[in-house]
XYZ file of C-alpha atoms in Angstrom:
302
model
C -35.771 -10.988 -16.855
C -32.959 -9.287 -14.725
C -31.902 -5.711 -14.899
C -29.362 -3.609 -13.867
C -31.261 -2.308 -10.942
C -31.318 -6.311 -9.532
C -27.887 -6.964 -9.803
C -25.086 -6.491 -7.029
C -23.734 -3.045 -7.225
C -20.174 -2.455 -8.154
C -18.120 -2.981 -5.031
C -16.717 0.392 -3.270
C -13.565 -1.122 -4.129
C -14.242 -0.475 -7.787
C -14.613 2.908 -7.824
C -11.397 3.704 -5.204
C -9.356 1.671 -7.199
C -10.264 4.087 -10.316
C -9.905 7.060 -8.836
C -5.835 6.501 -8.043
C -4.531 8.548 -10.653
C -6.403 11.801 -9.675
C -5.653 11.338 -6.394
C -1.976 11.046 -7.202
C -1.676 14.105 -9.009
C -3.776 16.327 -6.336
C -1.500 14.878 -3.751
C 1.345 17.106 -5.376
C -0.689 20.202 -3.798
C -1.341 19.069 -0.893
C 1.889 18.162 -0.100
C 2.939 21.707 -0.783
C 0.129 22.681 0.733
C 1.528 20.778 4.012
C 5.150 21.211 3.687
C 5.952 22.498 7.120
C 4.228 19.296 8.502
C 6.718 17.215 6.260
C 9.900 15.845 7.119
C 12.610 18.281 6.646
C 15.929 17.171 4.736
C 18.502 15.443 7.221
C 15.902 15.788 10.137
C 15.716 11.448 11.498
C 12.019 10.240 11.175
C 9.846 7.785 12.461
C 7.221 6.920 10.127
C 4.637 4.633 12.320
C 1.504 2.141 10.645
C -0.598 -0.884 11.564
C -1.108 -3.361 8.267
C -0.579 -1.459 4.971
C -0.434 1.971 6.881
C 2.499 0.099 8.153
C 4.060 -1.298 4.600
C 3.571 2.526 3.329
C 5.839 3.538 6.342
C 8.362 1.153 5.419
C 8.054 2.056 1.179
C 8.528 5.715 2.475
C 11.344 4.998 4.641
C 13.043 3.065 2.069
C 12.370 5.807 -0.846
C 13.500 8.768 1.620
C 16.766 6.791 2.808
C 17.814 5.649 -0.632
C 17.175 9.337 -1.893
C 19.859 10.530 1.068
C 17.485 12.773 2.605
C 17.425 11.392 6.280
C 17.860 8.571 8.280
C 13.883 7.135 8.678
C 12.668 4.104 10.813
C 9.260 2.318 10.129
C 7.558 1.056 13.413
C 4.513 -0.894 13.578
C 2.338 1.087 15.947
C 2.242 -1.657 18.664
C 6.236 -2.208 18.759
C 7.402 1.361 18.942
C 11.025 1.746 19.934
C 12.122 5.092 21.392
C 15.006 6.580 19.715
C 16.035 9.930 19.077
C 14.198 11.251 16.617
C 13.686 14.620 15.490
C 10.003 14.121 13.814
C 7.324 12.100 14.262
C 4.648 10.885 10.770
C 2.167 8.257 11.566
C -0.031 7.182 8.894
C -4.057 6.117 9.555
C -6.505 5.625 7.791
C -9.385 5.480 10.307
C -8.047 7.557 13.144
C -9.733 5.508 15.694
C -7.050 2.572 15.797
C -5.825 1.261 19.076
C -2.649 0.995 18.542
C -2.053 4.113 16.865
C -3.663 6.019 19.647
C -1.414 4.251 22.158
C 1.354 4.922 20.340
C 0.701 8.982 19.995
C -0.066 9.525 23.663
C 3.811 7.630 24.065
C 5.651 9.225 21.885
C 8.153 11.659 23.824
C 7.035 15.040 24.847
C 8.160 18.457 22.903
C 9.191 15.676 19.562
C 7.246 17.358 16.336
C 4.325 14.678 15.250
C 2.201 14.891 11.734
C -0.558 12.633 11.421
C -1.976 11.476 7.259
C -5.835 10.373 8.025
C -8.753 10.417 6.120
C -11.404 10.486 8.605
C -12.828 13.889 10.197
C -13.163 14.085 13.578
C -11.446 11.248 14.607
C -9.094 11.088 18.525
C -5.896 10.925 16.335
C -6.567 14.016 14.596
C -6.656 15.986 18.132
C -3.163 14.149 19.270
C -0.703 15.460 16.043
C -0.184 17.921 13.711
C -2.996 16.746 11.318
C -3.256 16.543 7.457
C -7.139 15.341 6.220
C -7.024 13.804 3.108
C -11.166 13.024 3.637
C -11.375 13.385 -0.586
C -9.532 9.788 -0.437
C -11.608 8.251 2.302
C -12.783 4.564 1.530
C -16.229 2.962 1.900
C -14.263 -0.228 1.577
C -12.327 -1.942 4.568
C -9.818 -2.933 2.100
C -7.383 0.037 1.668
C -6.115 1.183 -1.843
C -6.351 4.908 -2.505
C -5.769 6.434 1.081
C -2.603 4.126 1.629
C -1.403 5.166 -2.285
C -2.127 8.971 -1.781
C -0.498 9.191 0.980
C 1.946 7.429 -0.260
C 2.083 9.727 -3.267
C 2.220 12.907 -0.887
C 5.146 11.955 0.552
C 6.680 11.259 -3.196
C 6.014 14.672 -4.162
C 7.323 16.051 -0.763
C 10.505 14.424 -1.339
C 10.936 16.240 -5.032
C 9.813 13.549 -6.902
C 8.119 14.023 -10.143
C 4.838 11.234 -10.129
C 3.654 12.481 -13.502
C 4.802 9.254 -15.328
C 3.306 7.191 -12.602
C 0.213 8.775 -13.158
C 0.329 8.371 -16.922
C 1.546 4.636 -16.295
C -1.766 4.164 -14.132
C -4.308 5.585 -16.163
C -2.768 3.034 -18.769
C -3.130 0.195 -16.481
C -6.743 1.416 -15.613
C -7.395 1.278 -19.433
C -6.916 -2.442 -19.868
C -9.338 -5.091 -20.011
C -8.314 -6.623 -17.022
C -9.610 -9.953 -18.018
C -6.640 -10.241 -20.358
C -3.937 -7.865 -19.167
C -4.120 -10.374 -15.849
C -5.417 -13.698 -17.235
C -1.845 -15.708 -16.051
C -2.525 -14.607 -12.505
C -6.319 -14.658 -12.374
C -6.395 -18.376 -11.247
C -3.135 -19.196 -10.061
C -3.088 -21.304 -7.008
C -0.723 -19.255 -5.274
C 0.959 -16.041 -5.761
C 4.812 -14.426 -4.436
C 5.681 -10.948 -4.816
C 9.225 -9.352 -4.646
C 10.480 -6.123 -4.746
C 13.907 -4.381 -3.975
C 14.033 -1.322 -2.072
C 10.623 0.667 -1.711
C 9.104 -1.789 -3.618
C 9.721 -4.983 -1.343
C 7.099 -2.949 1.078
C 4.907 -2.852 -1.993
C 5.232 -6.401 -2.347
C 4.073 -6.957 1.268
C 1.112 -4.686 0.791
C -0.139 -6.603 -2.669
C 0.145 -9.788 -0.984
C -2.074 -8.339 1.717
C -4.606 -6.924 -0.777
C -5.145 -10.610 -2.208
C -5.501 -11.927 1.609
C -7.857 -9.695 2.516
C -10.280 -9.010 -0.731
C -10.094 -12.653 -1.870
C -8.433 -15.433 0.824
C -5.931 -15.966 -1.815
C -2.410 -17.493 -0.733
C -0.005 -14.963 -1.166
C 3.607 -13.741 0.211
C 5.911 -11.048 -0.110
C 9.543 -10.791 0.011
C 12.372 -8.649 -0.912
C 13.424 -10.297 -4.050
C 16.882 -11.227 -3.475
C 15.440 -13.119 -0.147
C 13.504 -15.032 -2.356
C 15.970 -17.668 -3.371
C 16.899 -18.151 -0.215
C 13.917 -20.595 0.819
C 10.881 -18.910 -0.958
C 11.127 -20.359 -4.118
C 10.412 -23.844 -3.142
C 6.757 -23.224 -3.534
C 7.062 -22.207 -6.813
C 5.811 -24.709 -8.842
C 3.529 -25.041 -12.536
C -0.026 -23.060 -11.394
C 1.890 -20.741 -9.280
C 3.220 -17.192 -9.891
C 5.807 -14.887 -8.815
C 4.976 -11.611 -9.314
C 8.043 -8.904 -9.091
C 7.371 -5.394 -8.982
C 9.906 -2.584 -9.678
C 13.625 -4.077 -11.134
C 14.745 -7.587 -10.852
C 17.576 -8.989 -10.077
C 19.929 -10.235 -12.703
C 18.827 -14.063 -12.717
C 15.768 -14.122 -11.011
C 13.170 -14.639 -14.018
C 15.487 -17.279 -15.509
C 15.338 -19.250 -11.769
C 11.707 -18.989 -11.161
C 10.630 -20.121 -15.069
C 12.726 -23.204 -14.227
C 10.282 -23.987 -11.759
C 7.269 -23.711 -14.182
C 5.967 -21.035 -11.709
C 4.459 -17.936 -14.036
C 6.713 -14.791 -13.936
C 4.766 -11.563 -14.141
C 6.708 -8.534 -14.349
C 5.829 -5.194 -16.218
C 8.506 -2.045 -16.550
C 6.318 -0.106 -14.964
C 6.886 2.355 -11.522
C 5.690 -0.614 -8.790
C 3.034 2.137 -7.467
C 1.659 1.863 -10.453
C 1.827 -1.736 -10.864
C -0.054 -1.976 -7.220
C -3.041 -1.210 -9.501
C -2.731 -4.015 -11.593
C -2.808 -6.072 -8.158
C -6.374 -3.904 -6.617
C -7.512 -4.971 -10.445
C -6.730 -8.387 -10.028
C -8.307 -8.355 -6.157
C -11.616 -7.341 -8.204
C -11.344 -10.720 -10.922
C -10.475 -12.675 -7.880
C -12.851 -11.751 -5.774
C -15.956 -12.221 -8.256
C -14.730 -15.611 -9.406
C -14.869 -16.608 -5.801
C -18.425 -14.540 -5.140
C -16.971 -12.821 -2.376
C -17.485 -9.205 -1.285
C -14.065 -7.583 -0.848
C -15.590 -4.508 0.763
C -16.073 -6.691 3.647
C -13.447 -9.441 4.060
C -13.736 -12.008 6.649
C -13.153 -11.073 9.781
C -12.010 -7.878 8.953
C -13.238 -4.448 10.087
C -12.400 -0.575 8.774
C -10.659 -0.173 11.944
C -8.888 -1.912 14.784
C -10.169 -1.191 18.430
C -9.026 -3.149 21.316
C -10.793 -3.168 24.512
């Protein structure tokens, strides 16, 4: 007979995923903590990322635009265009990637540059202003609670209140998963949407599925996705909208017999419905998504 001992251990992924909440409301101190670092109000930002480090620049840039506090660019880190800006916040998990490093030893001389990592002693920590966030370091290659803390952090910094995201994600963490996800758990393909910040959140939960699972998943800003998208959508398929929808939308997908999942619920929090469903996914399939296929914790060319 089996016991607990001879069974797989929980993936890493597990446990990060949990932990969101926590992490969320400590970020509200360090952000305070880091304020000078921050982007100041009006001051035109550049907010640079490589996969979801990059999708979290563009969620941020969205939220501090839309909130009229600046104008803010997202760059990938291997495309960055020069303009003048007066600050500088790249976002890195690993602070070892290529790209990233390339980018910081571009970026013009005397221009004020903060750096979100959660690895110690890492090149990009010598090559910006840093903040270590090591308490939300992952095990896992797939990112969830760096890319959301940070995230969070720069929520906070930008006077927003998170404490009903929290509560809304400690309520999602409290569901079976098993049925709170059961339309999605199996569907043959998935489309998110989002407006404004939460069209980069619909890129980064399609990634999550990609990477913990091989699933077939897109993103799109949501009133893009009539505009070609939808023609996938089809019975065993789901569209997945996080944050509002637009007036129409639901009705036009359930005519395709696509599923429509959609909860009134702040689409950071509804991100952790997604890592959840990564985790069903992944052990229906047998696969390890702490170590997705061809994937590595960081990116370093030669």
């Amino acid at each position: 007979m089996s016991t607990s001992a001879d069974r797989d251990p929980a993936p890493h992924l597990a446990t990060e995923v949990a932990t969101q909440p926590g992490d969320w409301a400590r970020a509200a101190a360090i952000a305070a903590e880091h304020r000078a670092l921050l982007p100041a109000i009006g001051e035109r930002l550049a907010v640079i990322g490589c996969g979801t480090s990059l999708f979290m620049s563009r969620a941020i840039a969205a939220r501090r635009e839309s909130a009229g506090l600046g104008p803010t660019d997202a760059w990938p880190a291997g495309e960055v265009r020069r303009h003048d800006y007066d600050r500088y916040l790249v976002i890195c998990r690993s602070g070892t990637t290529t790209e990233v490093i390339r980018a910081l030893r571009a970026l013009p001389a005397g221009v004020p540059r903060t750096v979100i990592c959660s690895s110690p002693g890492t090149p990009v920590l010598e090559l910006a202003d840093p903040i270590l966030i090591d308490e939300v370091d992952e095990r896992s290659v797939v990112q969830t609670r760096f890319a959301t803390t940070t995230l969070a952090i720069l929520r906070w910094h930008l006077g927003e209140d998170l404490t009903p995201v929290i509560d809304q994600a400690r309520a999602v963490l409290a569901e079976d998963p098993a049925v709170a996800l059961a339309e999605v758990r199996r569907a043959e393909q998935i489309s998110f949407v989002g407006m404004g910040f939460a069209a980069a959140l619909a890129e980064e939960a399609g990634l999550k599925l990609r990477e913990s699972c091989r699933s077939w998943t897109e993103g799109y800003l949501a009133t893009e996705y009539r505009h070609g998208p939808i023609s996938i959508a089809g019975p065993g398929r789901a569209v997945w909208a996080l944050g509002p929808v637009p007036p129409g939308l639901a009705d036009d997908i359930a005519a395709t017999g696509a599923h429509f999942e959609h909860r009134d619920i702040d689409p950071m929090a509804d991100l952790v419905r997604v890592h959840r469903l990564c985790l069903l996914r992944a052990a229906d399939l047998g696969l390890d998504p702490d170590h997705p296929r061809g994937l590595s914790r960081s990116v370093i060319l030669g």
